[in-house]
Short mmCIF file of C-alpha atoms and ligand atoms in Angstrom, two decimals:
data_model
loop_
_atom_site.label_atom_id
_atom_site.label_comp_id
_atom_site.label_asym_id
_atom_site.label_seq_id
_atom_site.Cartn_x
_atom_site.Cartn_y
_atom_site.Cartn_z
CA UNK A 1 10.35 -0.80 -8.26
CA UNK A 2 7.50 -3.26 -7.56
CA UNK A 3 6.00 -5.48 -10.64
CA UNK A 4 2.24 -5.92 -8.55
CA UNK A 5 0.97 -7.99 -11.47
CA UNK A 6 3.68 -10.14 -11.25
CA UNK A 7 4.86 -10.70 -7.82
CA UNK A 8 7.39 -13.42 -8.68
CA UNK A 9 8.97 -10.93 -10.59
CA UNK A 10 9.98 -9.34 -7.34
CA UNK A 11 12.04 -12.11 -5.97
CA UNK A 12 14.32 -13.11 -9.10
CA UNK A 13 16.37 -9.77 -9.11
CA UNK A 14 17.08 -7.06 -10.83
CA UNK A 15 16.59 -6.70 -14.75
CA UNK A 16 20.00 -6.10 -15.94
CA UNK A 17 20.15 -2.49 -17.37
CA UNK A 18 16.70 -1.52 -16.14
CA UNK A 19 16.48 1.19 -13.38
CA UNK A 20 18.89 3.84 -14.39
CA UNK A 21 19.50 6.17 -10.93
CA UNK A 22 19.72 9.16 -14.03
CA UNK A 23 16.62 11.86 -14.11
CA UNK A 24 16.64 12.33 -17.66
CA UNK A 25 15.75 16.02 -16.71
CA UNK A 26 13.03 16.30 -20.29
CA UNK A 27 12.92 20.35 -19.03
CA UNK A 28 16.81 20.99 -19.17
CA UNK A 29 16.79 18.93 -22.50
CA UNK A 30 14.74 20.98 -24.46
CA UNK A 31 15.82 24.31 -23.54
CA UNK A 32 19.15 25.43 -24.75
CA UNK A 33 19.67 27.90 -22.20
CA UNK A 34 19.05 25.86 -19.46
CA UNK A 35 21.53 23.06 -21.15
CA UNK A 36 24.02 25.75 -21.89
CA UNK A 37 23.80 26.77 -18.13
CA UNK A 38 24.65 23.04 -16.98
CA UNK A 39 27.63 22.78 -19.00
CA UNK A 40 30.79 24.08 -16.92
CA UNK A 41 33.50 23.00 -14.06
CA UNK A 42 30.76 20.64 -12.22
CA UNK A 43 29.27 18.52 -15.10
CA UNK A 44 30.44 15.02 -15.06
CA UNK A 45 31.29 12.95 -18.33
CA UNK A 46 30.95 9.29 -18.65
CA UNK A 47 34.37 8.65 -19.52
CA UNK A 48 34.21 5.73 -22.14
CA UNK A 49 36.99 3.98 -24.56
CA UNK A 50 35.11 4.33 -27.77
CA UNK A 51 31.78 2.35 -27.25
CA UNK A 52 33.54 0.26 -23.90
CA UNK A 53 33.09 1.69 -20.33
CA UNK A 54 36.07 2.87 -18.48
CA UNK A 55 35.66 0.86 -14.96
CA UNK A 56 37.85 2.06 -12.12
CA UNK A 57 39.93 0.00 -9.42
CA UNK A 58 36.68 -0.13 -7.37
CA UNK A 59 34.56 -1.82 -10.25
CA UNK A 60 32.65 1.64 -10.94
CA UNK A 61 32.24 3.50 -14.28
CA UNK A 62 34.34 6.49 -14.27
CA UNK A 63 33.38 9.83 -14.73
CA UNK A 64 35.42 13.02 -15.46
CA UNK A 65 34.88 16.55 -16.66
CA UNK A 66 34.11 18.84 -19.62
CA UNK A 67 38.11 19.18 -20.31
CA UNK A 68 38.12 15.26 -20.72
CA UNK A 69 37.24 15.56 -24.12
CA UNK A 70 37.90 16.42 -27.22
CA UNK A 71 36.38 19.68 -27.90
CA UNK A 72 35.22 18.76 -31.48
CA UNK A 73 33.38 15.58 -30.36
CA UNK A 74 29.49 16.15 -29.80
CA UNK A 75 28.13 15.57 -26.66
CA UNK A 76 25.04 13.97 -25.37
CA UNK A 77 23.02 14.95 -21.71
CA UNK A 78 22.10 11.78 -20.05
CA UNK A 79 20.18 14.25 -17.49
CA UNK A 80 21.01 14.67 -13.74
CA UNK A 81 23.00 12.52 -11.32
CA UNK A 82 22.53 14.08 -7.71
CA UNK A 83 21.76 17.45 -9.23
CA UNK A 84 25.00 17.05 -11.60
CA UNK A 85 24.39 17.48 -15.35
CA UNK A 86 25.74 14.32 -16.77
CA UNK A 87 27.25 13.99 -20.15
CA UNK A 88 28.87 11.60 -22.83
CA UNK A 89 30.82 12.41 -25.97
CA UNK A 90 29.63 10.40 -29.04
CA UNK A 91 33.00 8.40 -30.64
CA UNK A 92 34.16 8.59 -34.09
CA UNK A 93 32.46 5.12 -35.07
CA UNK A 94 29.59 3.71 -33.71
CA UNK A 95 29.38 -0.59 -33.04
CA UNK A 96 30.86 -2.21 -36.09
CA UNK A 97 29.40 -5.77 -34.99
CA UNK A 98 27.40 -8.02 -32.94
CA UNK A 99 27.27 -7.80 -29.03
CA UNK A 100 28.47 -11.47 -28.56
CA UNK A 101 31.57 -10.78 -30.78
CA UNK A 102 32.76 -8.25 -28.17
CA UNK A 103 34.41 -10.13 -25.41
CA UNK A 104 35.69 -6.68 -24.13
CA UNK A 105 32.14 -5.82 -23.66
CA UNK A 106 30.95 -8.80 -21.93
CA UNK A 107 34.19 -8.38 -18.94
CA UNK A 108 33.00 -5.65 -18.43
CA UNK A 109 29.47 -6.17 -18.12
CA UNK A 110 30.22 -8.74 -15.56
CA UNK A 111 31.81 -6.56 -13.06
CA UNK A 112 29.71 -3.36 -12.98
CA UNK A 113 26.74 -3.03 -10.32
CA UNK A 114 23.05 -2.70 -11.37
CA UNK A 115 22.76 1.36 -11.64
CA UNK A 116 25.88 1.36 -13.14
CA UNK A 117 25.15 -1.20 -15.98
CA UNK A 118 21.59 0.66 -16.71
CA UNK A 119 23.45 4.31 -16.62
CA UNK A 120 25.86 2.58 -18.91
CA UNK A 121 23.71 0.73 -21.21
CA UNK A 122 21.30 3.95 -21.98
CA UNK A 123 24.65 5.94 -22.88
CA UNK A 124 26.05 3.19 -24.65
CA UNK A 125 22.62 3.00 -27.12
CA UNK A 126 22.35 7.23 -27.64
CA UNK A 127 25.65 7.67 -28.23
CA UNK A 128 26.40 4.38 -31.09
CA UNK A 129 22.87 6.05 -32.26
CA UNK A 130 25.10 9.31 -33.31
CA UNK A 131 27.80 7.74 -34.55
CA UNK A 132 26.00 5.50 -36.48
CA UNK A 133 23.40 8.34 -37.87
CA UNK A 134 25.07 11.21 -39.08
CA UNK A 135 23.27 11.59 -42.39
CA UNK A 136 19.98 12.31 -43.10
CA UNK A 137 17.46 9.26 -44.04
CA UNK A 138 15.64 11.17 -46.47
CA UNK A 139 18.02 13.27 -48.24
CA UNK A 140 21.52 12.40 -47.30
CA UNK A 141 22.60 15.70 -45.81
CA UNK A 142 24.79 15.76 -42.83
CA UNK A 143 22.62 16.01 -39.61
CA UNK A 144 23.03 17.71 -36.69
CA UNK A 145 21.96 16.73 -32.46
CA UNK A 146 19.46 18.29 -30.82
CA UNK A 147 17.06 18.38 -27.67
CA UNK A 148 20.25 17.56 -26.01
CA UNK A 149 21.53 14.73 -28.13
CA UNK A 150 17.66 12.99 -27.99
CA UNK A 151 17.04 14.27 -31.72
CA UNK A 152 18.95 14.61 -34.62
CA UNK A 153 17.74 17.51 -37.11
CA UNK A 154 18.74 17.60 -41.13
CA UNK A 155 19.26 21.52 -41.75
CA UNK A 156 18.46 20.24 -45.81
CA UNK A 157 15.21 18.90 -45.56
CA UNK A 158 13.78 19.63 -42.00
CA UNK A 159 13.51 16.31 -41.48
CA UNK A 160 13.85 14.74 -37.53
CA UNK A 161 15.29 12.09 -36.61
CA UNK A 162 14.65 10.01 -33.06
CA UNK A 163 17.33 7.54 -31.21
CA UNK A 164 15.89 4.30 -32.18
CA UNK A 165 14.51 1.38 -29.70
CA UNK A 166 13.50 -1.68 -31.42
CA UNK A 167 11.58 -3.97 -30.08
CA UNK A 168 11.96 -7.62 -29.91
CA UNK A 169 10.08 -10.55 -28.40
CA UNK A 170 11.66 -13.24 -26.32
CA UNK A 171 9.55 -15.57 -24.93
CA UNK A 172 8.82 -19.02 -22.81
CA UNK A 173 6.75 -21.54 -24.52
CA UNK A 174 5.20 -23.81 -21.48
CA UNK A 175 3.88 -27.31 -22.27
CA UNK A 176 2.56 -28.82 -18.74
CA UNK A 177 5.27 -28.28 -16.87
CA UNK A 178 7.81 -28.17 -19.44
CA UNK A 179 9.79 -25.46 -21.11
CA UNK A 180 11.10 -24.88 -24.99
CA UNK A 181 14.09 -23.75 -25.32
CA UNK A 182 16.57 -23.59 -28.59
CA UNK A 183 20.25 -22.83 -29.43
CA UNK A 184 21.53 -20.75 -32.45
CA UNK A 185 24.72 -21.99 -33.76
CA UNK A 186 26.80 -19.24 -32.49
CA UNK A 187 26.01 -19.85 -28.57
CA UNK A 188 28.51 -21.70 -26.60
CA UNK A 189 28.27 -25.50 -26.89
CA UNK A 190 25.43 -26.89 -24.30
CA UNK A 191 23.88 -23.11 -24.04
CA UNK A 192 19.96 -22.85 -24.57
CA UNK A 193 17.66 -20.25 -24.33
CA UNK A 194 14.46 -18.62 -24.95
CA UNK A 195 13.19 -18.39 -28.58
CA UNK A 196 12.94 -14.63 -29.52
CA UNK A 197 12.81 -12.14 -33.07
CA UNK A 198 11.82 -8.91 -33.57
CA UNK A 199 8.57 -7.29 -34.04
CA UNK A 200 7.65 -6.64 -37.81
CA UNK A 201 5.83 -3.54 -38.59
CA UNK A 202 1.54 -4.87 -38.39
CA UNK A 203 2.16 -6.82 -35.79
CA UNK A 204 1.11 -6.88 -32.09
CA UNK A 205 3.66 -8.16 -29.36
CA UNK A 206 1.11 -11.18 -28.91
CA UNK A 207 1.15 -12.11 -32.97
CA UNK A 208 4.72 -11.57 -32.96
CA UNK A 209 5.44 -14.24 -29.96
CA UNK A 210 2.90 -16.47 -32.41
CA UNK A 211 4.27 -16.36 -35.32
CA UNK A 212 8.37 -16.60 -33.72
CA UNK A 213 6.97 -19.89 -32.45
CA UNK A 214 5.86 -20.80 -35.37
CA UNK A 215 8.68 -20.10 -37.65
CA UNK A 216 11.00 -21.25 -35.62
CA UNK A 217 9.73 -24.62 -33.92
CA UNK A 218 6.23 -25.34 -35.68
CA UNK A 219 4.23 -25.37 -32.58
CA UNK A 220 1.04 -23.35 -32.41
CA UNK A 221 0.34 -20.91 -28.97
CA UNK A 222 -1.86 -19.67 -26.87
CA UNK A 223 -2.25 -17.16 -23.69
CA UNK A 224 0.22 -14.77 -24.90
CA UNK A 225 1.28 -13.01 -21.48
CA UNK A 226 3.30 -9.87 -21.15
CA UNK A 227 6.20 -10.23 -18.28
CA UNK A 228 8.62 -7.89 -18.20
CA UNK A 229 11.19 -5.79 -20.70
CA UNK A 230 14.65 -5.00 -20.93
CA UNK A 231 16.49 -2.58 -22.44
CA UNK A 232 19.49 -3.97 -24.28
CA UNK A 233 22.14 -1.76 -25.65
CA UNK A 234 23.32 -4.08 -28.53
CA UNK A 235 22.79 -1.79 -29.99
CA UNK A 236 19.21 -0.72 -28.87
CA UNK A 237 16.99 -3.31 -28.63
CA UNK A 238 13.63 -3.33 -25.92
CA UNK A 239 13.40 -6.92 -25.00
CA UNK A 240 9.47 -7.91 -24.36
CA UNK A 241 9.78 -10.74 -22.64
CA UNK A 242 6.69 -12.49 -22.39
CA UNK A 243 5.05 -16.08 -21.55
CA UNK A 244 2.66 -18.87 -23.44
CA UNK A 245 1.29 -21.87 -23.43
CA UNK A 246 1.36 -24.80 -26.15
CA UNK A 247 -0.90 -27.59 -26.61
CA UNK A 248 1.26 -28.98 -29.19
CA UNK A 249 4.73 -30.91 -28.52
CA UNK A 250 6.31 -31.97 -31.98
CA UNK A 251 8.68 -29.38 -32.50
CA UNK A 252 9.61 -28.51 -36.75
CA UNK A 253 12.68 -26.36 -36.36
CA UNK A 254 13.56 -23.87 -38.46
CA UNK A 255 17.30 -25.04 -39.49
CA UNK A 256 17.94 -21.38 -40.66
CA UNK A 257 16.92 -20.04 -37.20
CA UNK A 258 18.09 -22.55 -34.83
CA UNK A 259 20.18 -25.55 -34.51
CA UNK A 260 18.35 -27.64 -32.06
CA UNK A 261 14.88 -26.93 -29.73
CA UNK A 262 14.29 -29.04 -27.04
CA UNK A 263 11.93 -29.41 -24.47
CA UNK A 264 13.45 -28.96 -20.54
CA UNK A 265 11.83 -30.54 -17.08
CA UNK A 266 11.15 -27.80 -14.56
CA UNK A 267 13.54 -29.57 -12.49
CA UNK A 268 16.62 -29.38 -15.65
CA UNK A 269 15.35 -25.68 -15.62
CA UNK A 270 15.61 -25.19 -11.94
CA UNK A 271 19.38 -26.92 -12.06
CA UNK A 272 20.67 -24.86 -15.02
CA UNK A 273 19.40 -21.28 -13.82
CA UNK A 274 20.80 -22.22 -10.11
CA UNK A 275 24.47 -23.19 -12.10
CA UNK A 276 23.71 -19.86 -14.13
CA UNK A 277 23.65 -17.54 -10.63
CA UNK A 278 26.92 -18.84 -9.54
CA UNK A 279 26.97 -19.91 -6.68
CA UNK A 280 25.28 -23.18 -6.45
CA UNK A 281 27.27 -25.34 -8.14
CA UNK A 282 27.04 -29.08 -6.56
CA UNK A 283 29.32 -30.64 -9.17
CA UNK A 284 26.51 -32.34 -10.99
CA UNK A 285 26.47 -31.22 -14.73
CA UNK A 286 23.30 -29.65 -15.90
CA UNK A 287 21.01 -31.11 -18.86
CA UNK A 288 21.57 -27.68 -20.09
CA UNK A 289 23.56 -24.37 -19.51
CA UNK A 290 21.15 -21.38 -18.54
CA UNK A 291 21.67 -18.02 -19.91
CA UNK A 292 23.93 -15.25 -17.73
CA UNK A 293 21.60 -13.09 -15.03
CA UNK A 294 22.19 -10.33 -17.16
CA UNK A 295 19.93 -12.09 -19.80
CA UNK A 296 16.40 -11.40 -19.67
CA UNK A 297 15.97 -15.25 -20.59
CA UNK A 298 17.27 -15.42 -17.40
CA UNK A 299 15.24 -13.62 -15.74
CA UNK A 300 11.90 -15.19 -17.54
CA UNK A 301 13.23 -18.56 -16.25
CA UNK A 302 13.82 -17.14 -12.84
CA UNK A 303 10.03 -16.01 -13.30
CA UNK A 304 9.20 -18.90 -14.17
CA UNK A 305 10.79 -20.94 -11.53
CA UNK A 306 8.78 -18.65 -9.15
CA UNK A 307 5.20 -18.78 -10.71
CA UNK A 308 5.76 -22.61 -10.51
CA UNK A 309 6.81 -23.90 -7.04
ZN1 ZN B 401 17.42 15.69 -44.89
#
């Protein structure tokens, strides 16, 4: 996939969970018969442990069949994987917490490949959707999937519902040369990383990234700039990453939000995101630690690092 209005964006690497190999197949999905057709001996299932991914010897997700599961669970069509119908059974609960209290879910995050962590992640966000929606919003009534799992319908009020996507800024704030950063209290001790919140109904992604930098470190912005977005199944947020520029350098911080905000050299950056891909570790310890390349933090830095050499 090429990003031509942001070439940089080419060279720092994939968006983790971005660029599912799955044709969602909108034709199949809305026709019964043609779903009804897809659903015998050759259909695969993403075989899952409740809400985890079940990852094979050889580090791929694992698929099975129709007969895999239980006959009473409903079922979801991801669409078609080299002409196969794909499919995943929605559990009996949905998520129960946050994604950083799930150390299950971060192992195995880590070890699947890029097409694999997108085919999971979409799966992973439709099917906690079910679980987690099985009443009507309106009136209360149990609902029912359609459209192939993409809709839910109440039977009581006619009312539709729609898997939900939520968007949420996350974004650099440049002051010449330098980069603000912050650290909640939960993160691991030393870990910064972009400032981000979700979009409030009114707003525009450009007064959101405003008025998250204001709230949250008292610094005023300008040059709002759209980068890239990332789908993130915890449990369905789109991340709009994005980039600005600050005049102003005496950071307020929002206590409630954030427990310090700092200000970071491009060379501190540049040492912290290299420590953060692994592999270039030269024993000297970083001013900070960089968020994980599955981050889209990451990949803004990485963007960043890029845009600036
Ligand atoms: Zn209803």
């Amino acid at each position: 996939m090429s990003h031509p209005a942001h070439p940089e964006l080419a060279r720092t690497g994939p968006i983790a969970f971005a660029g599912s190999p799955i044709d969602r197949a909108d034709l199949i999905r809305v026709d019964p018969e043609a779903l009804a057709a897809r659903m015998d001996w050759r259909a695969k299932v993403l075989l899952l442990d409740g809400l985890l991914p079940q990852i094979g010897e050889d580090g791929m997700l694992q698929w099975g069949t129709l007969a895999d599961v239980d006959p009473e669970a409903e079922l979801v069509f991801l669409g078609l994987l080299e002409e196969k119908a794909c499919f995943a059974a929605v559990p009996d609960d949905g998520a129960t917490g946050p994604a950083y209290a799930m150390p299950r879910a971060w192992a195995a995050i880590q070890q699947l490949s890029p097409p694999d962590l997108a085919i999971y992640g979409g799966a992973r966000s439709l099917v906690d959707w079910h679980a987690r929606h099985r009443f009507c919003a309106r009136c209360g009534s149990a609902t029912k999937p359609a459209k192939g799992g993409w809709q839910r319908n109440c039977d009581n009020c006619q009312a539709q519902h729609f898997p939900r996507t939520d968007p949420v800024t996350i974004m650099l704030v440049e002051n010449e040369g330098r980069l603000l950063l912050g650290r909640q209290p939960r993160f691991p001790p030393r870990s910064f990383s972009a400032l981000a919140g979700f979009v409030e109904p009114g707003e525009t992604i450009e007064e959101a990234v405003a008025r998250e930098v204001w709230e949250e470190a008292g610094l005023r912005v300008r040059d709002v700039e759209y980068i890239a977005t990332q789908p993130w199944p915890f449990p369905s947020q789109l991340m709009i990453g994005c980039y600005s520029q600050t005049d102003e350098t005496e950071i307020t911080l929002d206590v409630e939000e954030l427990e310090e905000a700092r200000w970071f050299t491009r060379d501190e950056v540049e040492h912290a995101v290299s420590h953060a891909r692994g592999y270039e570790d030269d024993g000297v310890e970083t001013a900070f630690t960089a968020p994980p390349p599955t981050a889209i933090a990451y990949s803004l830095m990485h963007w960043w690092l890029e845009k600036t050499k």
